[in-house]
Amino acid sequence: LEEARKRIFATTDKARGALYQLALNEGYEKFVIPDDVGGRFSVLTAVGLLPFVFKGVDVKSMLEGAKDAYLDAQTPDLKKNKAYLYAVTRYLLYKEGKQVEYLVNYEPRLAFFAEWWKQLYGESEGKEHKGLLVSSASFTTDLHSLGQQIQDGLRIIFETVIQVKKNDKLLIPYDEKDLDKLNYLYNKEVSYVNEQALIGTKMAHVDGGVPNILITIDKLDAYHFGYLVYFFEIACAMSAYLLDVNPFDQPGVEAYKKNMFKLLGKK
């Protein structure tokens, strides 16, 4: 038990809660969740950083990326302040009648980043019968299920696309039988094919009346991950203020919890 105690860490409230009490009783080392940072904004606190450390992620580089995103967001020039430009652009699309925003990626490693993004914007903006319905899509996979609706369905959608410029170099091999008739792609990088899919899809959707916002990063590493996290967080706060709602509370989620606990018999 003593050896286990040395290897168990708890990220918890500084003074209350079941996990805090357990850590106190067992002598586990504790990392504090800041009182003034909501869960969806806590990626760059101990809540997110501790798991990243154990995973072997360079958190120093991640925080450097977040710091640069913070510094970039300090300029009052909207043309240079990309985070606020994103917030204003999606607000203007909302005012023009767009109701749904898809966060689109062409990089599978961003799929769960999009899950966090949906919570961030959904809980921060969706109040007082305001706010965009946020969803996500992993292309090209989801083009098979969502492509038709996006292309020809109700014109209430716009897309925010994350493009990763430099990816792992993986070349397409030559197939002597060429059964799939894809030898014309021989020796091309998979990332090149992916980029053409992005460009072609963007052209089709824009031509079909679906506006696209393109956010480009050089590569998917700790630095750019940290940059994206802070970029979307500061843009989210601005987006909520443009809607005249508080980005840092979530009164709506308490309603279902109250009902569920009552049905379960919690006193």
PDB file of N, CA and C in Angstrom, residues 52-144:
ATOM      1  N   PHE A  52      -1.403  14.565 -19.579  1.00  0.00           N
ATOM      2  CA  PHE A  52      -0.476  14.753 -20.693  1.00  0.00           C
ATOM      3  C   PHE A  52       0.955  14.398 -20.284  1.00  0.00           C
ATOM      4  N   VAL A  53       1.336  14.771 -19.066  1.00  0.00           N
ATOM      5  CA  VAL A  53       2.679  14.447 -18.576  1.00  0.00           C
ATOM      6  C   VAL A  53       2.880  12.937 -18.547  1.00  0.00           C
ATOM      7  N   PHE A  54       1.896  12.214 -18.008  1.00  0.00           N
ATOM      8  CA  PHE A  54       2.009  10.761 -17.927  1.00  0.00           C
ATOM      9  C   PHE A  54       2.024  10.115 -19.311  1.00  0.00           C
ATOM     10  N   LYS A  55       1.401  10.793 -20.270  1.00  0.00           N
ATOM     11  CA  LYS A  55       1.392  10.275 -21.647  1.00  0.00           C
ATOM     12  C   LYS A  55       2.708  10.562 -22.358  1.00  0.00           C
ATOM     13  N   GLY A  56       3.533  11.419 -21.784  1.00  0.00           N
ATOM     14  CA  GLY A  56       4.807  11.743 -22.407  1.00  0.00           C
ATOM     15  C   GLY A  56       4.768  12.946 -23.321  1.00  0.00           C
ATOM     16  N   VAL A  57       3.690  13.727 -23.235  1.00  0.00           N
ATOM     17  CA  VAL A  57       3.558  14.922 -24.064  1.00  0.00           C
ATOM     18  C   VAL A  57       4.452  16.031 -23.509  1.00  0.00           C
ATOM     19  N   ASP A  58       5.032  16.808 -24.389  1.00  0.00           N
ATOM     20  CA  ASP A  58       5.880  17.935 -23.996  1.00  0.00           C
ATOM     21  C   ASP A  58       4.982  19.094 -23.562  1.00  0.00           C
ATOM     22  N   VAL A  59       4.630  19.130 -22.286  1.00  0.00           N
ATOM     23  CA  VAL A  59       3.681  20.139 -21.813  1.00  0.00           C
ATOM     24  C   VAL A  59       4.296  21.532 -21.806  1.00  0.00           C
ATOM     25  N   LYS A  60       5.612  21.616 -21.689  1.00  0.00           N
ATOM     26  CA  LYS A  60       6.253  22.929 -21.765  1.00  0.00           C
ATOM     27  C   LYS A  60       6.018  23.545 -23.135  1.00  0.00           C
ATOM     28  N   SER A  61       6.182  22.737 -24.168  1.00  0.00           N
ATOM     29  CA  SER A  61       5.927  23.210 -25.528  1.00  0.00           C
ATOM     30  C   SER A  61       4.448  23.542 -25.717  1.00  0.00           C
ATOM     31  N   MET A  62       3.579  22.728 -25.121  1.00  0.00           N
ATOM     32  CA  MET A  62       2.147  22.982 -25.200  1.00  0.00           C
ATOM     33  C   MET A  62       1.796  24.338 -24.597  1.00  0.00           C
ATOM     34  N   LEU A  63       2.374  24.631 -23.441  1.00  0.00           N
ATOM     35  CA  LEU A  63       2.106  25.908 -22.781  1.00  0.00           C
ATOM     36  C   LEU A  63       2.723  27.077 -23.545  1.00  0.00           C
ATOM     37  N   GLU A  64       3.830  26.830 -24.234  1.00  0.00           N
ATOM     38  CA  GLU A  64       4.405  27.871 -25.094  1.00  0.00           C
ATOM     39  C   GLU A  64       3.433  28.215 -26.217  1.00  0.00           C
ATOM     40  N   GLY A  65       2.805  27.190 -26.780  1.00  0.00           N
ATOM     41  CA  GLY A  65       1.808  27.426 -27.815  1.00  0.00           C
ATOM     42  C   GLY A  65       0.628  28.216 -27.292  1.00  0.00           C
ATOM     43  N   ALA A  66       0.164  27.852 -26.102  1.00  0.00           N
ATOM     44  CA  ALA A  66      -0.956  28.575 -25.491  1.00  0.00           C
ATOM     45  C   ALA A  66      -0.571  30.020 -25.198  1.00  0.00           C
ATOM     46  N   LYS A  67       0.657  30.214 -24.728  1.00  0.00           N
ATOM     47  CA  LYS A  67       1.131  31.572 -24.443  1.00  0.00           C
ATOM     48  C   LYS A  67       1.153  32.416 -25.711  1.00  0.00           C
ATOM     49  N   ASP A  68       1.623  31.846 -26.808  1.00  0.00           N
ATOM     50  CA  ASP A  68       1.664  32.593 -28.068  1.00  0.00           C
ATOM     51  C   ASP A  68       0.256  32.920 -28.558  1.00  0.00           C
ATOM     52  N   ALA A  69      -0.682  31.999 -28.356  1.00  0.00           N
ATOM     53  CA  ALA A  69      -2.072  32.283 -28.722  1.00  0.00           C
ATOM     54  C   ALA A  69      -2.619  33.428 -27.879  1.00  0.00           C
ATOM     55  N   TYR A  70      -2.262  33.436 -26.602  1.00  0.00           N
ATOM     56  CA  TYR A  70      -2.665  34.529 -25.711  1.00  0.00           C
ATOM     57  C   TYR A  70      -2.093  35.854 -26.198  1.00  0.00           C
ATOM     58  N   LEU A  71      -0.817  35.871 -26.529  1.00  0.00           N
ATOM     59  CA  LEU A  71      -0.177  37.104 -26.988  1.00  0.00           C
ATOM     60  C   LEU A  71      -0.780  37.576 -28.308  1.00  0.00           C
ATOM     61  N   ASP A  72      -1.065  36.638 -29.202  1.00  0.00           N
ATOM     62  CA  ASP A  72      -1.671  37.002 -30.487  1.00  0.00           C
ATOM     63  C   ASP A  72      -3.055  37.606 -30.301  1.00  0.00           C
ATOM     64  N   ALA A  73      -3.728  37.223 -29.222  1.00  0.00           N
ATOM     65  CA  ALA A  73      -5.089  37.716 -28.974  1.00  0.00           C
ATOM     66  C   ALA A  73      -5.105  39.075 -28.282  1.00  0.00           C
ATOM     67  N   GLN A  74      -3.940  39.634 -28.004  1.00  0.00           N
ATOM     68  CA  GLN A  74      -3.894  40.928 -27.320  1.00  0.00           C
ATOM     69  C   GLN A  74      -3.988  42.111 -28.274  1.00  0.00           C
ATOM     70  N   THR A  75      -3.756  41.892 -29.561  1.00  0.00           N
ATOM     71  CA  THR A  75      -3.795  42.998 -30.509  1.00  0.00           C
ATOM     72  C   THR A  75      -5.227  43.475 -30.734  1.00  0.00           C
ATOM     73  N   PRO A  76      -5.454  44.786 -30.761  1.00  0.00           N
ATOM     74  CA  PRO A  76      -6.807  45.308 -31.000  1.00  0.00           C
ATOM     75  C   PRO A  76      -7.193  45.301 -32.477  1.00  0.00           C
ATOM     76  N   ASP A  77      -6.230  45.014 -33.352  1.00  0.00           N
ATOM     77  CA  ASP A  77      -6.493  44.990 -34.794  1.00  0.00           C
ATOM     78  C   ASP A  77      -7.179  43.680 -35.156  1.00  0.00           C
ATOM     79  N   LEU A  78      -8.447  43.753 -35.524  1.00  0.00           N
ATOM     80  CA  LEU A  78      -9.232  42.550 -35.785  1.00  0.00           C
ATOM     81  C   LEU A  78      -8.657  41.728 -36.934  1.00  0.00           C
ATOM     82  N   LYS A  79      -8.022  42.388 -37.892  1.00  0.00           N
ATOM     83  CA  LYS A  79      -7.445  41.663 -39.018  1.00  0.00           C
ATOM     84  C   LYS A  79      -6.265  40.800 -38.583  1.00  0.00           C
ATOM     85  N   LYS A  80      -5.622  41.171 -37.489  1.00  0.00           N
ATOM     86  CA  LYS A  80      -4.474  40.419 -36.994  1.00  0.00           C
ATOM     87  C   LYS A  80      -4.836  39.510 -35.824  1.00  0.00           C
ATOM     88  N   ASN A  81      -5.940  39.803 -35.160  1.00  0.00           N
ATOM     89  CA  ASN A  81      -6.374  39.006 -34.013  1.00  0.00           C
ATOM     90  C   ASN A  81      -7.260  37.869 -34.522  1.00  0.00           C
ATOM     91  N   LYS A  82      -6.634  36.748 -34.853  1.00  0.00           N
ATOM     92  CA  LYS A  82      -7.350  35.659 -35.520  1.00  0.00           C
ATOM     93  C   LYS A  82      -8.439  35.040 -34.642  1.00  0.00           C
ATOM     94  N   ALA A  83      -8.204  34.978 -33.335  1.00  0.00           N
ATOM     95  CA  ALA A  83      -9.206  34.389 -32.445  1.00  0.00           C
ATOM     96  C   ALA A  83     -10.479  35.224 -32.435  1.00  0.00           C
ATOM     97  N   TYR A  84     -10.331  36.533 -32.316  1.00  0.00           N
ATOM     98  CA  TYR A  84     -11.507  37.397 -32.310  1.00  0.00           C
ATOM     99  C   TYR A  84     -12.134  37.481 -33.692  1.00  0.00           C
ATOM    100  N   LEU A  85     -11.307  37.392 -34.735  1.00  0.00           N
ATOM    101  CA  LEU A  85     -11.845  37.376 -36.098  1.00  0.00           C
ATOM    102  C   LEU A  85     -12.722  36.146 -36.307  1.00  0.00           C
ATOM    103  N   TYR A  86     -12.277  35.014 -35.775  1.00  0.00           N
ATOM    104  CA  TYR A  86     -13.092  33.795 -35.834  1.00  0.00           C
ATOM    105  C   TYR A  86     -14.407  33.992 -35.088  1.00  0.00           C
ATOM    106  N   ALA A  87     -14.340  34.575 -33.896  1.00  0.00           N
ATOM    107  CA  ALA A  87     -15.550  34.810 -33.102  1.00  0.00           C
ATOM    108  C   ALA A  87     -16.523  35.723 -33.835  1.00  0.00           C
ATOM    109  N   VAL A  88     -16.015  36.798 -34.406  1.00  0.00           N
ATOM    110  CA  VAL A  88     -16.873  37.753 -35.115  1.00  0.00           C
ATOM    111  C   VAL A  88     -17.455  37.124 -36.375  1.00  0.00           C
ATOM    112  N   THR A  89     -16.648  36.353 -37.100  1.00  0.00           N
ATOM    113  CA  THR A  89     -17.126  35.723 -38.334  1.00  0.00           C
ATOM    114  C   THR A  89     -18.271  34.767 -38.057  1.00  0.00           C
ATOM    115  N   ARG A  90     -18.112  33.910 -37.057  1.00  0.00           N
ATOM    116  CA  ARG A  90     -19.193  32.956 -36.753  1.00  0.00           C
ATOM    117  C   ARG A  90     -20.419  33.693 -36.206  1.00  0.00           C
ATOM    118  N   TYR A  91     -20.225  34.808 -35.503  1.00  0.00           N
ATOM    119  CA  TYR A  91     -21.357  35.604 -35.026  1.00  0.00           C
ATOM    120  C   TYR A  91     -22.115  36.209 -36.200  1.00  0.00           C
ATOM    121  N   LEU A  92     -21.401  36.726 -37.188  1.00  0.00           N
ATOM    122  CA  LEU A  92     -22.058  37.307 -38.363  1.00  0.00           C
ATOM    123  C   LEU A  92     -22.806  36.241 -39.156  1.00  0.00           C
ATOM    124  N   LEU A  93     -22.237  35.054 -39.263  1.00  0.00           N
ATOM    125  CA  LEU A  93     -22.934  33.961 -39.942  1.00  0.00           C
ATOM    126  C   LEU A  93     -24.194  33.573 -39.174  1.00  0.00           C
ATOM    127  N   TYR A  94     -24.111  33.594 -37.863  1.00  0.00           N
ATOM    128  CA  TYR A  94     -25.279  33.322 -37.013  1.00  0.00           C
ATOM    129  C   TYR A  94     -26.371  34.359 -37.255  1.00  0.00           C
ATOM    130  N   LYS A  95     -25.990  35.624 -37.338  1.00  0.00           N
ATOM    131  CA  LYS A  95     -26.960  36.696 -37.567  1.00  0.00           C
ATOM    132  C   LYS A  95     -27.559  36.616 -38.966  1.00  0.00           C
ATOM    133  N   GLU A  96     -26.832  36.001 -39.897  1.00  0.00           N
ATOM    134  CA  GLU A  96     -27.346  35.831 -41.258  1.00  0.00           C
ATOM    135  C   GLU A  96     -28.272  34.628 -41.376  1.00  0.00           C
ATOM    136  N   GLY A  97     -28.438  33.877 -40.300  1.00  0.00           N
ATOM    137  CA  GLY A  97     -29.375  32.764 -40.321  1.00  0.00           C
ATOM    138  C   GLY A  97     -28.759  31.383 -40.241  1.00  0.00           C
ATOM    139  N   LYS A  98     -27.443  31.296 -40.178  1.00  0.00           N
ATOM    140  CA  LYS A  98     -26.821  29.987 -40.001  1.00  0.00           C
ATOM    141  C   LYS A  98     -27.073  29.515 -38.569  1.00  0.00           C
ATOM    142  N   GLN A  99     -27.379  28.239 -38.439  1.00  0.00           N
ATOM    143  CA  GLN A  99     -27.745  27.702 -37.130  1.00  0.00           C
ATOM    144  C   GLN A  99     -26.831  26.576 -36.646  1.00  0.00           C
ATOM    145  N   VAL A 100     -26.075  25.991 -37.566  1.00  0.00           N
ATOM    146  CA  VAL A 100     -25.249  24.831 -37.228  1.00  0.00           C
ATOM    147  C   VAL A 100     -23.808  25.074 -37.677  1.00  0.00           C
ATOM    148  N   GLU A 101     -22.868  24.819 -36.774  1.00  0.00           N
ATOM    149  CA  GLU A 101     -21.447  24.896 -37.119  1.00  0.00           C
ATOM    150  C   GLU A 101     -20.820  23.521 -36.952  1.00  0.00           C
ATOM    151  N   TYR A 102     -20.218  23.031 -38.018  1.00  0.00           N
ATOM    152  CA  TYR A 102     -19.444  21.795 -37.957  1.00  0.00           C
ATOM    153  C   TYR A 102     -17.968  22.134 -37.786  1.00  0.00           C
ATOM    154  N   LEU A 103     -17.307  21.527 -36.811  1.00  0.00           N
ATOM    155  CA  LEU A 103     -15.853  21.580 -36.745  1.00  0.00           C
ATOM    156  C   LEU A 103     -15.346  20.364 -37.505  1.00  0.00           C
ATOM    157  N   VAL A 104     -14.675  20.615 -38.611  1.00  0.00           N
ATOM    158  CA  VAL A 104     -14.251  19.546 -39.519  1.00  0.00           C
ATOM    159  C   VAL A 104     -12.748  19.338 -39.412  1.00  0.00           C
ATOM    160  N   ASN A 105     -12.337  18.090 -39.351  1.00  0.00           N
ATOM    161  CA  ASN A 105     -10.912  17.776 -39.404  1.00  0.00           C
ATOM    162  C   ASN A 105     -10.661  16.713 -40.463  1.00  0.00           C
ATOM    163  N   TYR A 106      -9.468  16.708 -40.988  1.00  0.00           N
ATOM    164  CA  TYR A 106      -9.011  15.675 -41.918  1.00  0.00           C
ATOM    165  C   TYR A 106      -7.865  14.884 -41.293  1.00  0.00           C
ATOM    166  N   GLU A 107      -7.780  14.948 -39.989  1.00  0.00           N
ATOM    167  CA  GLU A 107      -6.718  14.301 -39.221  1.00  0.00           C
ATOM    168  C   GLU A 107      -7.362  13.535 -38.073  1.00  0.00           C
ATOM    169  N   PRO A 108      -7.339  12.177 -38.110  1.00  0.00           N
ATOM    170  CA  PRO A 108      -8.027  11.377 -37.092  1.00  0.00           C
ATOM    171  C   PRO A 108      -7.645  11.719 -35.656  1.00  0.00           C
ATOM    172  N   ARG A 109      -6.426  12.201 -35.443  1.00  0.00           N
ATOM    173  CA  ARG A 109      -5.992  12.521 -34.077  1.00  0.00           C
ATOM    174  C   ARG A 109      -6.713  13.737 -33.504  1.00  0.00           C
ATOM    175  N   LEU A 110      -7.452  14.446 -34.346  1.00  0.00           N
ATOM    176  CA  LEU A 110      -8.214  15.606 -33.871  1.00  0.00           C
ATOM    177  C   LEU A 110      -9.669  15.266 -33.548  1.00  0.00           C
ATOM    178  N   ALA A 111     -10.045  14.011 -33.705  1.00  0.00           N
ATOM    179  CA  ALA A 111     -11.446  13.629 -33.498  1.00  0.00           C
ATOM    180  C   ALA A 111     -11.909  13.933 -32.074  1.00  0.00           C
ATOM    181  N   PHE A 112     -11.102  13.596 -31.080  1.00  0.00           N
ATOM    182  CA  PHE A 112     -11.522  13.840 -29.699  1.00  0.00           C
ATOM    183  C   PHE A 112     -11.271  15.280 -29.273  1.00  0.00           C
ATOM    184  N   PHE A 113     -10.395  15.967 -29.971  1.00  0.00           N
ATOM    185  CA  PHE A 113     -10.278  17.412 -29.773  1.00  0.00           C
ATOM    186  C   PHE A 113     -11.614  18.065 -30.104  1.00  0.00           C
ATOM    187  N   ALA A 114     -12.263  17.576 -31.152  1.00  0.00           N
ATOM    188  CA  ALA A 114     -13.565  18.112 -31.551  1.00  0.00           C
ATOM    189  C   ALA A 114     -14.638  17.838 -30.502  1.00  0.00           C
ATOM    190  N   GLU A 115     -14.519  16.716 -29.782  1.00  0.00           N
ATOM    191  CA  GLU A 115     -15.482  16.430 -28.718  1.00  0.00           C
ATOM    192  C   GLU A 115     -15.372  17.474 -27.607  1.00  0.00           C
ATOM    193  N   TRP A 116     -14.138  17.832 -27.264  1.00  0.00           N
ATOM    194  CA  TRP A 116     -13.938  18.905 -26.275  1.00  0.00           C
ATOM    195  C   TRP A 116     -14.484  20.219 -26.805  1.00  0.00           C
ATOM    196  N   TRP A 117     -14.211  20.535 -28.063  1.00  0.00           N
ATOM    197  CA  TRP A 117     -14.668  21.787 -28.679  1.00  0.00           C
ATOM    198  C   TRP A 117     -16.189  21.909 -28.598  1.00  0.00           C
ATOM    199  N   LYS A 118     -16.891  20.804 -28.824  1.00  0.00           N
ATOM    200  CA  LYS A 118     -18.363  20.837 -28.764  1.00  0.00           C
ATOM    201  C   LYS A 118     -18.848  21.187 -27.360  1.00  0.00           C
ATOM    202  N   GLN A 119     -18.219  20.620 -26.343  1.00  0.00           N
ATOM    203  CA  GLN A 119     -18.606  20.974 -24.976  1.00  0.00           C
ATOM    204  C   GLN A 119     -18.282  22.431 -24.691  1.00  0.00           C
ATOM    205  N   LEU A 120     -17.100  22.867 -25.125  1.00  0.00           N
ATOM    206  CA  LEU A 120     -16.671  24.241 -24.875  1.00  0.00           C
ATOM    207  C   LEU A 120     -17.686  25.238 -25.414  1.00  0.00           C
ATOM    208  N   TYR A 121     -18.054  25.093 -26.671  1.00  0.00           N
ATOM    209  CA  TYR A 121     -18.958  26.064 -27.284  1.00  0.00           C
ATOM    210  C   TYR A 121     -20.418  25.805 -26.933  1.00  0.00           C
ATOM    211  N   GLY A 122     -20.792  24.543 -26.821  1.00  0.00           N
ATOM    212  CA  GLY A 122     -22.177  24.239 -26.478  1.00  0.00           C
ATOM    213  C   GLY A 122     -22.571  24.749 -25.107  1.00  0.00           C
ATOM    214  N   GLU A 123     -21.719  24.516 -24.106  1.00  0.00           N
ATOM    215  CA  GLU A 123     -22.025  24.952 -22.742  1.00  0.00           C
ATOM    216  C   GLU A 123     -21.817  26.447 -22.551  1.00  0.00           C
ATOM    217  N   SER A 124     -20.959  27.046 -23.342  1.00  0.00           N
ATOM    218  CA  SER A 124     -20.649  28.468 -23.157  1.00  0.00           C
ATOM    219  C   SER A 124     -21.642  29.375 -23.862  1.00  0.00           C
ATOM    220  N   GLU A 125     -22.141  28.965 -25.025  1.00  0.00           N
ATOM    221  CA  GLU A 125     -23.006  29.826 -25.837  1.00  0.00           C
ATOM    222  C   GLU A 125     -24.493  29.500 -25.734  1.00  0.00           C
ATOM    223  N   GLY A 126     -24.814  28.248 -25.520  1.00  0.00           N
ATOM    224  CA  GLY A 126     -26.208  27.813 -25.637  1.00  0.00           C
ATOM    225  C   GLY A 126     -27.069  28.212 -24.458  1.00  0.00           C
ATOM    226  N   LYS A 127     -27.431  29.492 -24.406  1.00  0.00           N
ATOM    227  CA  LYS A 127     -28.212  30.020 -23.283  1.00  0.00           C
ATOM    228  C   LYS A 127     -29.224  31.036 -23.781  1.00  0.00           C
ATOM    229  N   GLU A 128     -30.315  31.156 -23.042  1.00  0.00           N
ATOM    230  CA  GLU A 128     -31.342  32.162 -23.337  1.00  0.00           C
ATOM    231  C   GLU A 128     -31.866  32.010 -24.767  1.00  0.00           C
ATOM    232  N   HIS A 129     -31.946  30.754 -25.220  1.00  0.00           N
ATOM    233  CA  HIS A 129     -32.428  30.439 -26.569  1.00  0.00           C
ATOM    234  C   HIS A 129     -31.550  31.060 -27.646  1.00  0.00           C
ATOM    235  N   LYS A 130     -30.267  31.181 -27.349  1.00  0.00           N
ATOM    236  CA  LYS A 130     -29.307  31.740 -28.298  1.00  0.00           C
ATOM    237  C   LYS A 130     -28.217  30.708 -28.577  1.00  0.00           C
ATOM    238  N   GLY A 131     -27.418  31.005 -29.587  1.00  0.00           N
ATOM    239  CA  GLY A 131     -26.226  30.206 -29.846  1.00  0.00           C
ATOM    240  C   GLY A 131     -26.380  29.220 -30.977  1.00  0.00           C
ATOM    241  N   LEU A 132     -25.255  28.917 -31.602  1.00  0.00           N
ATOM    242  CA  LEU A 132     -25.205  27.932 -32.676  1.00  0.00           C
ATOM    243  C   LEU A 132     -25.272  26.515 -32.116  1.00  0.00           C
ATOM    244  N   LEU A 133     -25.869  25.614 -32.888  1.00  0.00           N
ATOM    245  CA  LEU A 133     -25.785  24.192 -32.584  1.00  0.00           C
ATOM    246  C   LEU A 133     -24.438  23.714 -33.115  1.00  0.00           C
ATOM    247  N   VAL A 134     -23.585  23.220 -32.236  1.00  0.00           N
ATOM    248  CA  VAL A 134     -22.235  22.831 -32.654  1.00  0.00           C
ATOM    249  C   VAL A 134     -22.156  21.318 -32.832  1.00  0.00           C
ATOM    250  N   SER A 135     -21.507  20.925 -33.914  1.00  0.00           N
ATOM    251  CA  SER A 135     -21.318  19.513 -34.210  1.00  0.00           C
ATOM    252  C   SER A 135     -19.919  19.336 -34.787  1.00  0.00           C
ATOM    253  N   SER A 136     -19.562  18.112 -35.093  1.00  0.00           N
ATOM    254  CA  SER A 136     -18.218  17.870 -35.622  1.00  0.00           C
ATOM    255  C   SER A 136     -18.265  16.772 -36.665  1.00  0.00           C
ATOM    256  N   ALA A 137     -17.234  16.739 -37.491  1.00  0.00           N
ATOM    257  CA  ALA A 137     -17.144  15.726 -38.532  1.00  0.00           C
ATOM    258  C   ALA A 137     -15.683  15.420 -38.811  1.00  0.00           C
ATOM    259  N   SER A 138     -15.397  14.146 -39.011  1.00  0.00           N
ATOM    260  CA  SER A 138     -14.055  13.706 -39.389  1.00  0.00           C
ATOM    261  C   SER A 138     -14.094  13.297 -40.856  1.00  0.00           C
ATOM    262  N   PHE A 139     -13.533  14.140 -41.700  1.00  0.00           N
ATOM    263  CA  PHE A 139     -13.504  13.858 -43.133  1.00  0.00           C
ATOM    264  C   PHE A 139     -12.170  13.179 -43.469  1.00  0.00           C
ATOM    265  N   THR A 140     -12.163  12.271 -44.429  1.00  0.00           N
ATOM    266  CA  THR A 140     -13.220  12.046 -45.389  1.00  0.00           C
ATOM    267  C   THR A 140     -14.258  11.021 -44.913  1.00  0.00           C
ATOM    268  N   THR A 141     -14.032  10.363 -43.791  1.00  0.00           N
ATOM    269  CA  THR A 141     -14.934   9.307 -43.327  1.00  0.00           C
ATOM    270  C   THR A 141     -16.378   9.778 -43.273  1.00  0.00           C
ATOM    271  N   ASP A 142     -16.631  10.901 -42.622  1.00  0.00           N
ATOM    272  CA  ASP A 142     -18.001  11.364 -42.421  1.00  0.00           C
ATOM    273  C   ASP A 142     -18.634  11.966 -43.667  1.00  0.00           C
ATOM    274  N   LEU A 143     -17.860  12.141 -44.729  1.00  0.00           N
ATOM    275  CA  LEU A 143     -18.472  12.583 -45.985  1.00  0.00           C
ATOM    276  C   LEU A 143     -19.457  11.544 -46.499  1.00  0.00           C
ATOM    277  N   HIS A 144     -19.217  10.278 -46.152  1.00  0.00           N
ATOM    278  CA  HIS A 144     -20.117   9.217 -46.606  1.00  0.00           C
ATOM    279  C   HIS A 144     -21.474   9.288 -45.917  1.00  0.00           C
TER     280      HIS A 144
END
